[in-house]
Short mmCIF file of C-alpha atoms in Angstrom, two decimals:
data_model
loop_
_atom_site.label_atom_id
_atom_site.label_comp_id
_atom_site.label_asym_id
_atom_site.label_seq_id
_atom_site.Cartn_x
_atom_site.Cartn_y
_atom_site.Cartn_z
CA UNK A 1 -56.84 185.77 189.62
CA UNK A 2 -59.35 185.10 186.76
CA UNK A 3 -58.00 185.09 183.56
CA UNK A 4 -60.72 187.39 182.21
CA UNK A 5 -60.69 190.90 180.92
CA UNK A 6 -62.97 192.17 180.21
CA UNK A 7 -67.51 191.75 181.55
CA UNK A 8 -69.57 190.29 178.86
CA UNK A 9 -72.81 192.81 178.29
CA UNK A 10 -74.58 189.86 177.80
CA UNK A 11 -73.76 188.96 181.50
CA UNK A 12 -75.00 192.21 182.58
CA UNK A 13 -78.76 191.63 180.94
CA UNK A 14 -78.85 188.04 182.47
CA UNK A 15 -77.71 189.41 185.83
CA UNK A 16 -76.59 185.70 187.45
CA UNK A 17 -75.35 185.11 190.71
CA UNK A 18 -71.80 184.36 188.78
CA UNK A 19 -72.20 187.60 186.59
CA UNK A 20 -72.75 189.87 190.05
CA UNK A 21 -69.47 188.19 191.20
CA UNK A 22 -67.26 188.32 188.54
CA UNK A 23 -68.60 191.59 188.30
CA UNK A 24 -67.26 192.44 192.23
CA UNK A 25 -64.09 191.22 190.95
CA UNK A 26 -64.00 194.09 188.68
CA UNK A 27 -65.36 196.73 191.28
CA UNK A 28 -62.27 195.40 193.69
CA UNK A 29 -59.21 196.25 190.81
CA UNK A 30 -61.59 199.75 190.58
CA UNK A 31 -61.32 200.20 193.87
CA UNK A 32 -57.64 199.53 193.98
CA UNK A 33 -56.72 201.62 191.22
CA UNK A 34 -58.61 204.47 192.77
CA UNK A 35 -56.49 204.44 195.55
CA UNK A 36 -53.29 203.98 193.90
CA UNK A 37 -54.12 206.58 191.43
CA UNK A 38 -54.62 208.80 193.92
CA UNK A 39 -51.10 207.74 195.77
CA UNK A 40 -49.50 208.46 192.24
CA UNK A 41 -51.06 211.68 191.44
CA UNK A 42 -50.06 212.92 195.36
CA UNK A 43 -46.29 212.01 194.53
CA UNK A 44 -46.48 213.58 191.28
CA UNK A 45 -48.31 216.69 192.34
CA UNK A 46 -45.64 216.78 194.95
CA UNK A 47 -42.73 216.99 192.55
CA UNK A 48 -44.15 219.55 190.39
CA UNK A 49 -44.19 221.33 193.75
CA UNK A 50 -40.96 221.26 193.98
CA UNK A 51 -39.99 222.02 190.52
CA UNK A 52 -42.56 225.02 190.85
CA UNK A 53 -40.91 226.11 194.22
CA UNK A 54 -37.64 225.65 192.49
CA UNK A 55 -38.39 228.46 189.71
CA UNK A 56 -39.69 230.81 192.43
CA UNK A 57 -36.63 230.59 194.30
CA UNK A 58 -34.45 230.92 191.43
CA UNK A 59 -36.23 234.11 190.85
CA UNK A 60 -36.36 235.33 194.30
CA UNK A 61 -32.37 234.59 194.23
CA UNK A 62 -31.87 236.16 190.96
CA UNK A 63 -33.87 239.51 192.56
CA UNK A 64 -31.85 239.80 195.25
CA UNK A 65 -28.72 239.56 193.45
CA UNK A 66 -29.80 242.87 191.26
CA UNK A 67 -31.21 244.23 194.57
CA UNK A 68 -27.46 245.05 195.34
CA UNK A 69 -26.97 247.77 193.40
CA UNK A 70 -29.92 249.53 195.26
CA UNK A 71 -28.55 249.00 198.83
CA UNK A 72 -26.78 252.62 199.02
CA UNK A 73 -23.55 251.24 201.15
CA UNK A 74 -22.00 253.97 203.09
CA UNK A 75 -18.54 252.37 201.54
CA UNK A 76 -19.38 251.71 197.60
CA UNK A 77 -15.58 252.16 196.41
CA UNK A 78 -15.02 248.60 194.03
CA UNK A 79 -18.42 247.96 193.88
CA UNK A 80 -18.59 248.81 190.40
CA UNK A 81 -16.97 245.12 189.67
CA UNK A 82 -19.31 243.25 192.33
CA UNK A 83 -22.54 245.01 190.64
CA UNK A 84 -21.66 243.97 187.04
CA UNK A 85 -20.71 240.49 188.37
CA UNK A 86 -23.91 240.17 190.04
CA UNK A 87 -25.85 241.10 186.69
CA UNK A 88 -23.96 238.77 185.23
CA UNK A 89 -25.04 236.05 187.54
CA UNK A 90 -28.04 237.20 187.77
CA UNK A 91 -28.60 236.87 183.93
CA UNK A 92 -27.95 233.49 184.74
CA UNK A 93 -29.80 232.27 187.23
CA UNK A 94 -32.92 234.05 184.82
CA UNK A 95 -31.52 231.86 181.83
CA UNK A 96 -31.53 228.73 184.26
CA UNK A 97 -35.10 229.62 185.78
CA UNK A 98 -36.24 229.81 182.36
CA UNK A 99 -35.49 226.20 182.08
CA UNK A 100 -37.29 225.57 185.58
CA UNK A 101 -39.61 227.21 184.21
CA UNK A 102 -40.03 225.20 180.97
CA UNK A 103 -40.20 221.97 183.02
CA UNK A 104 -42.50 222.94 185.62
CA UNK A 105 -44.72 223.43 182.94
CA UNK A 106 -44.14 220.59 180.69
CA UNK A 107 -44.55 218.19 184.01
CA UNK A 108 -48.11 220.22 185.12
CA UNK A 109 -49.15 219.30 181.74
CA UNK A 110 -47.97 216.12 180.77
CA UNK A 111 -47.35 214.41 183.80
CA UNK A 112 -50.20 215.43 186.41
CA UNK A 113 -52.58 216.33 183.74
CA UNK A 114 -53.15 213.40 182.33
CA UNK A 115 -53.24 211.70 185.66
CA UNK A 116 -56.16 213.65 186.39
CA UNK A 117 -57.93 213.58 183.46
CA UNK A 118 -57.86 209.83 184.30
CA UNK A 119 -59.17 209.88 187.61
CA UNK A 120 -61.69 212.23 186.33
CA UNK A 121 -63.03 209.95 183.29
CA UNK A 122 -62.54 206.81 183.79
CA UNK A 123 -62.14 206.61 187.73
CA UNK A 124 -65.96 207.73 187.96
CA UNK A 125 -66.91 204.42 187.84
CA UNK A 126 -68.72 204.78 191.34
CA UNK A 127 -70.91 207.15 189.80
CA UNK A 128 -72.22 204.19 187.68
CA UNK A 129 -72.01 202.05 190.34
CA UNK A 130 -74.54 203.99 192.28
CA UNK A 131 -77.08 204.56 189.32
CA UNK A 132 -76.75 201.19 188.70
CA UNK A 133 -77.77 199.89 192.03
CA UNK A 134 -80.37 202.77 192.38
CA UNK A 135 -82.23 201.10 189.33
CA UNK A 136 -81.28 197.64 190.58
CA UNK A 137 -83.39 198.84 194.19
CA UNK A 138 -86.29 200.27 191.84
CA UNK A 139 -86.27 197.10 189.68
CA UNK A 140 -86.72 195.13 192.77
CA UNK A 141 -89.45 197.40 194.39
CA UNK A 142 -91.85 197.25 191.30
CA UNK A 143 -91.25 193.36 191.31
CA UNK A 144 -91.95 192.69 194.79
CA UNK A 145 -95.24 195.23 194.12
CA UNK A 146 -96.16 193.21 191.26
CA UNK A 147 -96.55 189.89 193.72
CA UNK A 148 -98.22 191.90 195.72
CA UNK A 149 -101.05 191.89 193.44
CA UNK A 150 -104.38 190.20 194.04
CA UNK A 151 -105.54 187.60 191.66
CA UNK A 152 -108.82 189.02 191.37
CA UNK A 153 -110.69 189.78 188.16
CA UNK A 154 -110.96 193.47 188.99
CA UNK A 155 -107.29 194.33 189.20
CA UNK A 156 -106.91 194.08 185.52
CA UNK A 157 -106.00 197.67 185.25
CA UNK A 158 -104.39 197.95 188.22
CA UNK A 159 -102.18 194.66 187.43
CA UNK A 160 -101.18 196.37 184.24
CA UNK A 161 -100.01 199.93 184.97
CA UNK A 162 -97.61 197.71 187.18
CA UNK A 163 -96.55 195.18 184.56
CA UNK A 164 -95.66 198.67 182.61
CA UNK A 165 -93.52 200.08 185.51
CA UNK A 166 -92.39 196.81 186.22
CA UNK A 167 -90.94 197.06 181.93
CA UNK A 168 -90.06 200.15 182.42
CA UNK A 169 -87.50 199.53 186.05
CA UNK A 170 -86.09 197.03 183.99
CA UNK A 171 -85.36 198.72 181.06
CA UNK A 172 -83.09 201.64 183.17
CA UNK A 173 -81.66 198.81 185.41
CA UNK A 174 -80.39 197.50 181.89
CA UNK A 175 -79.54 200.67 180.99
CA UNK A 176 -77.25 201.47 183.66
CA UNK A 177 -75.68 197.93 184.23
CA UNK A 178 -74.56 198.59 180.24
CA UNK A 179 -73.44 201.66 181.42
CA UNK A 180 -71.57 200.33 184.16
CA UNK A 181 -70.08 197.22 182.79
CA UNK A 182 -68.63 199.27 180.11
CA UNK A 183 -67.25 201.86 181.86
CA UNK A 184 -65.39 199.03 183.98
CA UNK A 185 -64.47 197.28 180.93
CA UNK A 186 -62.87 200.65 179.46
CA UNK A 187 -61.17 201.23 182.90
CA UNK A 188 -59.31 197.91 182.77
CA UNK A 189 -58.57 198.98 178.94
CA UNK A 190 -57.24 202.49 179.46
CA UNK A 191 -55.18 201.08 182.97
CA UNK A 192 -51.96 199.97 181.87
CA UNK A 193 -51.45 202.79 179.44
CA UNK A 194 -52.64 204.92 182.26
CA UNK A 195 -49.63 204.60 184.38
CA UNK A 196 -47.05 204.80 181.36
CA UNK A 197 -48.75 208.26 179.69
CA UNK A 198 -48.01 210.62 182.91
CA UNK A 199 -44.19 208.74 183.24
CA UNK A 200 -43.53 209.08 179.60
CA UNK A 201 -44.34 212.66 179.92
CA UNK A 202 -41.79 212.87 183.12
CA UNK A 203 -39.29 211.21 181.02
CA UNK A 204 -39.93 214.14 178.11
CA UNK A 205 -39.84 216.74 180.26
CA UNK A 206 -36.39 216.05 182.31
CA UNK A 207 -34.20 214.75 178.61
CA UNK A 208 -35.74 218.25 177.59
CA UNK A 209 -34.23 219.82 180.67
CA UNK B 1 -18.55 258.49 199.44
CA UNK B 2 -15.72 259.08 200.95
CA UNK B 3 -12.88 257.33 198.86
CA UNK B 4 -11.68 255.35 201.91
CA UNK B 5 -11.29 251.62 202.22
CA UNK B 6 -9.93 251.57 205.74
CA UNK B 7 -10.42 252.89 209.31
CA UNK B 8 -6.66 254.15 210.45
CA UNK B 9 -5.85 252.56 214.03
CA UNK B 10 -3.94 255.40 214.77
CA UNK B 11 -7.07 257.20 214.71
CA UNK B 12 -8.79 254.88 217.00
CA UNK B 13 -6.52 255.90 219.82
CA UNK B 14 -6.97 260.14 218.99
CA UNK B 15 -10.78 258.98 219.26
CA UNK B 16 -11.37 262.87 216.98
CA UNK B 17 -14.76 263.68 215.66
CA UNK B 18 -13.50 263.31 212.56
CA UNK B 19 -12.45 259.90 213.71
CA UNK B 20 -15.75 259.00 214.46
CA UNK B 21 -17.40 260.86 212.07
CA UNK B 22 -15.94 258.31 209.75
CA UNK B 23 -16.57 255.43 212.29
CA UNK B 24 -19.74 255.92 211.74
CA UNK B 25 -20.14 255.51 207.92
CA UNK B 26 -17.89 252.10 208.09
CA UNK B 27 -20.78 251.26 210.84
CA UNK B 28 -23.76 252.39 208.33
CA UNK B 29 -21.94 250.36 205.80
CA UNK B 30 -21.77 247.06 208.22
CA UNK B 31 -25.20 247.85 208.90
CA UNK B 32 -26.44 248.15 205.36
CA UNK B 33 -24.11 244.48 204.52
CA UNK B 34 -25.76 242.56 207.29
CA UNK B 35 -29.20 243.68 206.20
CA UNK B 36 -28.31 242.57 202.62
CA UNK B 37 -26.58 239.32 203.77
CA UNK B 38 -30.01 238.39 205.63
CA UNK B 39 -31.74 238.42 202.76
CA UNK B 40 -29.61 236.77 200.68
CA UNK B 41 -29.00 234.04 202.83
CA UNK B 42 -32.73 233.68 202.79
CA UNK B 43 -32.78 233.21 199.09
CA UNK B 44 -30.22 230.88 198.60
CA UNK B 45 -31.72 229.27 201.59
CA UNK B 46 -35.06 228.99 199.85
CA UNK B 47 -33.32 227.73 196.23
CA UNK B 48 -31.54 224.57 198.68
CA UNK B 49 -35.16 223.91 199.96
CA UNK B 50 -36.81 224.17 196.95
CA UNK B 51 -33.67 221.69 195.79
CA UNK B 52 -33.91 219.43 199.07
CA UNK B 53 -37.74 218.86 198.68
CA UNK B 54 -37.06 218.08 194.80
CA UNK B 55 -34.98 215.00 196.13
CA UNK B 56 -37.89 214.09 198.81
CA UNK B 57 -40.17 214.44 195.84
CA UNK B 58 -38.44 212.33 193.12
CA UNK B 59 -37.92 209.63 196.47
CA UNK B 60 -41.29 209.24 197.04
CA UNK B 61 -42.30 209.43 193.31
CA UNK B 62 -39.73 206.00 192.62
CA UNK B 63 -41.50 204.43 195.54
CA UNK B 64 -44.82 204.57 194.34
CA UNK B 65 -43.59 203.23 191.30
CA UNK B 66 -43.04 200.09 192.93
CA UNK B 67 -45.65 199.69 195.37
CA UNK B 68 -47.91 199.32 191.98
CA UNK B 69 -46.67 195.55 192.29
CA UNK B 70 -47.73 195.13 195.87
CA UNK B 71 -51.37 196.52 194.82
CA UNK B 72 -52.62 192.92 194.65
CA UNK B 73 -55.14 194.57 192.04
CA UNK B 74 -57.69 191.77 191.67
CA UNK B 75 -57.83 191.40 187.89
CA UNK B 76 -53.58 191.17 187.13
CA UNK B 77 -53.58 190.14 183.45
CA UNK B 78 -50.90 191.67 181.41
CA UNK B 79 -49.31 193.60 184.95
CA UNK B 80 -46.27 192.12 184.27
CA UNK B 81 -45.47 194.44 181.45
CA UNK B 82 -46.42 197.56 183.43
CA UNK B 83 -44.36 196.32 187.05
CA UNK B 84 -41.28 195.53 184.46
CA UNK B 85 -41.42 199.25 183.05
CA UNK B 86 -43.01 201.00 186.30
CA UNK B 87 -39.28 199.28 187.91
CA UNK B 88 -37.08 200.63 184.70
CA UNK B 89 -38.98 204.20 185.16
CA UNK B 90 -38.26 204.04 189.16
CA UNK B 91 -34.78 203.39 188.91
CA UNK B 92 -34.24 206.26 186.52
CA UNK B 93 -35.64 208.29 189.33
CA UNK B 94 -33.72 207.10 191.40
CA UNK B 95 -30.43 208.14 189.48
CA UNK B 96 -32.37 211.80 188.65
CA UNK B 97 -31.99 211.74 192.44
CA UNK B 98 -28.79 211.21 193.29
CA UNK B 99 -27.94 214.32 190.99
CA UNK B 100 -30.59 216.08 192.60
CA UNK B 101 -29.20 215.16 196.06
CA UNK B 102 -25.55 215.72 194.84
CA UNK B 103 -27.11 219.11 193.97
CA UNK B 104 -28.28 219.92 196.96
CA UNK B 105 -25.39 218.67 198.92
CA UNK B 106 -23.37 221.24 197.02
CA UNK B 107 -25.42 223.48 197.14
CA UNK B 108 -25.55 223.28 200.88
CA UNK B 109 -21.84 223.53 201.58
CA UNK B 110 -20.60 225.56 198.63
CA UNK B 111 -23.33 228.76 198.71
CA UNK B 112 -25.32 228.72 201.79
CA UNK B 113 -22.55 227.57 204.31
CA UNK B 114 -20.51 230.39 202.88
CA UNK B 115 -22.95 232.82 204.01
CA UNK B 116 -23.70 231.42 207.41
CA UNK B 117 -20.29 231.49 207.95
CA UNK B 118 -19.73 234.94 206.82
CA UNK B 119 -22.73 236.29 209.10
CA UNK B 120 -21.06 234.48 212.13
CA UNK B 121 -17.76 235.84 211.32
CA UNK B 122 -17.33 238.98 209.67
CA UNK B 123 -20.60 240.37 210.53
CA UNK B 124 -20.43 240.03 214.19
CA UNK B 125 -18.81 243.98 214.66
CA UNK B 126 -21.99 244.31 216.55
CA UNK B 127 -21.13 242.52 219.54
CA UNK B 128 -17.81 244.66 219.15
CA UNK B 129 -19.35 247.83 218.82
CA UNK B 130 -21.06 246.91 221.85
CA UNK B 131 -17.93 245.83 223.75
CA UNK B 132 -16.38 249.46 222.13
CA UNK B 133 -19.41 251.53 223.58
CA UNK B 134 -18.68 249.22 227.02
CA UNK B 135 -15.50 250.47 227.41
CA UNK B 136 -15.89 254.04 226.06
CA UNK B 137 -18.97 254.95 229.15
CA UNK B 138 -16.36 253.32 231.79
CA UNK B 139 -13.82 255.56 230.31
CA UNK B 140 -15.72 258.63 230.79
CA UNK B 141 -17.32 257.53 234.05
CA UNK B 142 -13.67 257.79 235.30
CA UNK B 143 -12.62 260.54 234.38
CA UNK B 144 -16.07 262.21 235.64
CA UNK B 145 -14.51 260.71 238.78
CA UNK B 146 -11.36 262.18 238.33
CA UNK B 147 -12.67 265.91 237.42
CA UNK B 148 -14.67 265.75 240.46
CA UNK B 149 -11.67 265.25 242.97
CA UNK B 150 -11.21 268.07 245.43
CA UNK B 151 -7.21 269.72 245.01
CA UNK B 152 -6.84 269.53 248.46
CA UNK B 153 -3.33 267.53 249.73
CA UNK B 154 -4.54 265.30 252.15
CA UNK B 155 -6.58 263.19 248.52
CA UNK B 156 -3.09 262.85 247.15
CA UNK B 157 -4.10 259.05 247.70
CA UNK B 158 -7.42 258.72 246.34
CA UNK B 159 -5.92 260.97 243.55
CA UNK B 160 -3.34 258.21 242.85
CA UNK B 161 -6.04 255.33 242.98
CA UNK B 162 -8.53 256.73 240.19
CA UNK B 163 -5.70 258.33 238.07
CA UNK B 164 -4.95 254.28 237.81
CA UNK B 165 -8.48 253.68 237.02
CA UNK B 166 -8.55 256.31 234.68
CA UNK B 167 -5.69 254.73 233.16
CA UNK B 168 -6.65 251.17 232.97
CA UNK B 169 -9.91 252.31 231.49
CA UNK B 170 -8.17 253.98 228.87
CA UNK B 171 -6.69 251.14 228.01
CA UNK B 172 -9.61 248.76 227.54
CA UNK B 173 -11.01 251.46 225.56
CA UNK B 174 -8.06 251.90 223.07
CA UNK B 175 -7.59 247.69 223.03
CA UNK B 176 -11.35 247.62 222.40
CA UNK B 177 -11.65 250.69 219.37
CA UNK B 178 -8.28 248.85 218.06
CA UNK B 179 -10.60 245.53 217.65
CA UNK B 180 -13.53 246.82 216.48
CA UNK B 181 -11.57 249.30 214.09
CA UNK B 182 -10.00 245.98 212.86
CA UNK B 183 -13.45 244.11 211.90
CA UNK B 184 -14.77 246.95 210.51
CA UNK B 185 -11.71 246.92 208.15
CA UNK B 186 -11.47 242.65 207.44
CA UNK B 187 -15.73 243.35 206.75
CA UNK B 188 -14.89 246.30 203.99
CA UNK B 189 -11.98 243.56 202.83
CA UNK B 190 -14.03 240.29 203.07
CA UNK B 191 -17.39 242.54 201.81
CA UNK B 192 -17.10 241.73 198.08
CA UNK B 193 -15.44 238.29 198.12
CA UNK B 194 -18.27 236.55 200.75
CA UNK B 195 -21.03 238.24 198.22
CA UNK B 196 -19.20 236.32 195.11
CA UNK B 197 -18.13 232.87 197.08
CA UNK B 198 -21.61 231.60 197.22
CA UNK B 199 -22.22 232.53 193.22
CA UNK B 200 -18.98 230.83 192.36
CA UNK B 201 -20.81 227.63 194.31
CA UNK B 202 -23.59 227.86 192.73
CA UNK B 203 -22.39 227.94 189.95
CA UNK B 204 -20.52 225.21 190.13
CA UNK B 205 -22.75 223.07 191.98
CA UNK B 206 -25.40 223.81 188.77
CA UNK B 207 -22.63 222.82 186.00
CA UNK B 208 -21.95 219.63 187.80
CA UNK B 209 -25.47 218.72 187.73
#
């Protein structure tokens, strides 16, 4: 485990052998922590589920506990006392779903929210990871066209419309290895507190409860 | 409504139209009950589900806590911190959960076990209407038999044979109204305490949590 943590930019203009390596290193704890993210936000997802299942079946319950009074029994004699005690628990089981209700939301937004917020900004690191090695490919296309190039005289012009392109490949591989590094730098930044936001919010939500 | 609460045996053995007349609201009534019953039972059903998978949910949530420490993420720096409180946030869960399970053990035995157990008992009159109806078509099937006899002398035999029949028929049918007379009366007395039992569970099961 290298002690490092964060990629130096300057690495990513120099583009060494040891920068592209340290630099999988960082790609690897991506990858990781896009698949444990995704783990996470499946469990969490899955108890909001529940919690959200939880308030429609304390509603359905409460429903059907008002939906006596409405049955028209052949025999209703004492069911005067059953129907008020039924409102009654029906009131409730309202009161208690509007608790259910309360937590369900607070864990949609302050547990799985946040989750994927994360995944969505700072998990799209493979996004950068492609552009990046899209203008690495170019980069090394207009280079290996470039030694292509007769020596001859004549090919002046030629020889510098590629020395432009060649400028201009290496400019946007630049470009998007800054892009890159940064983003992975800002991933390994944002990690740790990451995992505590969405628990913290769990936490909230149940002492609220 | 008629302000009856019970069927009269003696009237199961007259077997009037007015005896049957009111037979048949106690049976509207039973029929009306086990309609309602259904339904509630699949409420209360639903809330234990909706409880059940909130313990499956929570389970899996602590677990995924901890398998962060088995990531082997490839840059680990400062992971100590976040295993140490990703363990202190699972075993939180994990005593959320046993409430939650508590919950839904009481929940299982106190309100829908109740229910189940009132469906199987009280509301089985069906099966003893059946066995009623049974008895009643023998009944009259022998004493078709009997009406049809010839008066001639020489039959004084057969006579003697199906006035037994007609007799033993009778019987089943009176032992058989008697029984189903008596379930439709423990339903009407049962009726209003097997609708609260379940509430009183709930109830209970909720203030323990």
């Amino acid at each position: 485990m290298p002690a490092v943590d964060k990629l130096l930019l300057e690495e990513a203009l120099q583009d060494s052998p040891q920068a592209r390596s340290l630099l999988s290193v960082f790609e690897e704890d991506a990858g990781t922590l896009t698949d444990y993210t995704n783990q996470l936000l499946q469990a969490m997802q899955r108890v909001y589920g529940a919690q959200n299942e939880m308030c429609l079946a304390t509603q359905q319950l409460s429903r059907q506990l008002l939906a006596y009074e409405k049955q028209n029994f052949a025999l209703g004699k004492g069911d005067e006392e059953v129907i008020s005690t039924l409102h009654y628990f029906s009131k409730v089981m309202d009161e208690l779903n509007g608790l259910h209700t309360e937590l369900a939301k607070q864990l949609a937004d302050t547990m799985v929210l946040p989750v994927i917020q994360f995944r969505e900004k700072d998990l799209t690191v493979s996004t950068l990871k492609d552009l990046f090695g899209l203008a690495s490919s170019e980069h090394d296309l207009s280079m290996a066209k470039y030694s292509r190039l007769p020596k001859k005289k004549e090919n002046e012009k030629a020889k510098t419309e590629i020395v432009k392109e060649v400028a201009a490949a290496r400019r946007k591989q630049h470009l998007s290895s800054l892009q890159y590094y940064c983003a992975l730098n800002a991933l390994q930044y944002r990690k740790r507190a990451a995992m505590m936001e969405p628990l913290i919010g769990f936490a909230h939500g149940q002492i609220n409860f």
